[in-house]
Amino acid sequence: MDNHLNAALRAILEAVTEFLPVSSTGHLFLFSHFFPFSGLGDLADAFEDLYDIFIQSGAILSVIFLYRKKLGSESLLAYQYFVGKTQDRTGFLFFQSILIGILPILVLGFLGKSFLDVIKQRADLLFIIGLAWLVGGIVMLVVELFATKKEPEELHIPNAKQSLLIGFFQCFALIPGVSRSAATIISARFLGIGKKDSAEYSFFLAVPVLLIAGLYKLYKHRSILTADTLSLLLFGSLISFLLCIFVIKLFLSFLRRRSFASFGVYRIILGLVTIHYFYRFHTS
């Protein structure tokens, strides 16, 4: 497969799955398992690792673009609160919830980066991803079954304790196949936060987390940056950005009518198929 076509298909897959609770990392690994980049020689493994993380920058930009007014107004309120021009703590609490929510995964991701790299090289990684899809799907169905049916009328900003709990649950996303958005959404729903607010809080947590992960991978693999690899990275990020705008709008529209249960069912089916494939073709 031509590398630009490969890059485009991965970017489409990333855009469709990044903010849905189904694990974009798991889907991208599954795709690369069957369709790796070609003609990169010794750079292949490093570029595979870099590309699938870096194209998330497009997803980040889509959130910033779609929520630019909200982010701008919250930033202004936070600034005015800090300089004493207002007693309105809304902006401050908004950014506080994001900061607290990302701290656990940043700390654990940094301390355990060597261990996490080992996981990604395991021969049974496909089984791990399939199991994560399966278990995550079951948990999602259970949580949705008991989640509060009545949605809050006003935007719910997680308090410090809720943000920290969601942040700890987000750490499970370091395991391939768990899904960062699934971990945050499921934990937010468990805490009684509404569907739309759970999804949007997951979006906002994604911005700093994915930005830092992308910058780290870019620095780690800086030696492989050439005109060819950069063009693929930018090409994929642009596709991801444009498509993510559409996917986020569609996702929120979907949540107005339906619950997260259908994503749980999808995860269970995909997990069972992946586990079956692993035992059928990768074990003797």
CSV table of C-alpha atoms in Angstrom, one decimal, residues 3 5 15 26 29 43 57 131 156 178 258 263 266:
chain,number,residue,atom,x,y,z
A,3,ASN,CA,2.4,5.3,2.3
A,5,LEU,CA,-2.8,6.2,1.3
A,15,ALA,CA,-10.4,10.9,13.7
A,26,GLY,CA,-6.2,-0.2,19.7
A,29,PHE,CA,-2.5,-1.0,16.2
A,43,LEU,CA,13.0,3.8,10.4
A,57,SER,CA,-2.5,16.8,17.1
A,131,LEU,CA,-9.2,-8.2,26.4
A,156,HIS,CA,-21.5,20.3,35.3
A,178,VAL,CA,-8.6,0.6,27.2
A,258,ARG,CA,-28.8,7.5,22.8
A,263,PHE,CA,-20.2,1.6,22.2
A,266,TYR,CA,-19.3,-2.6,19.9
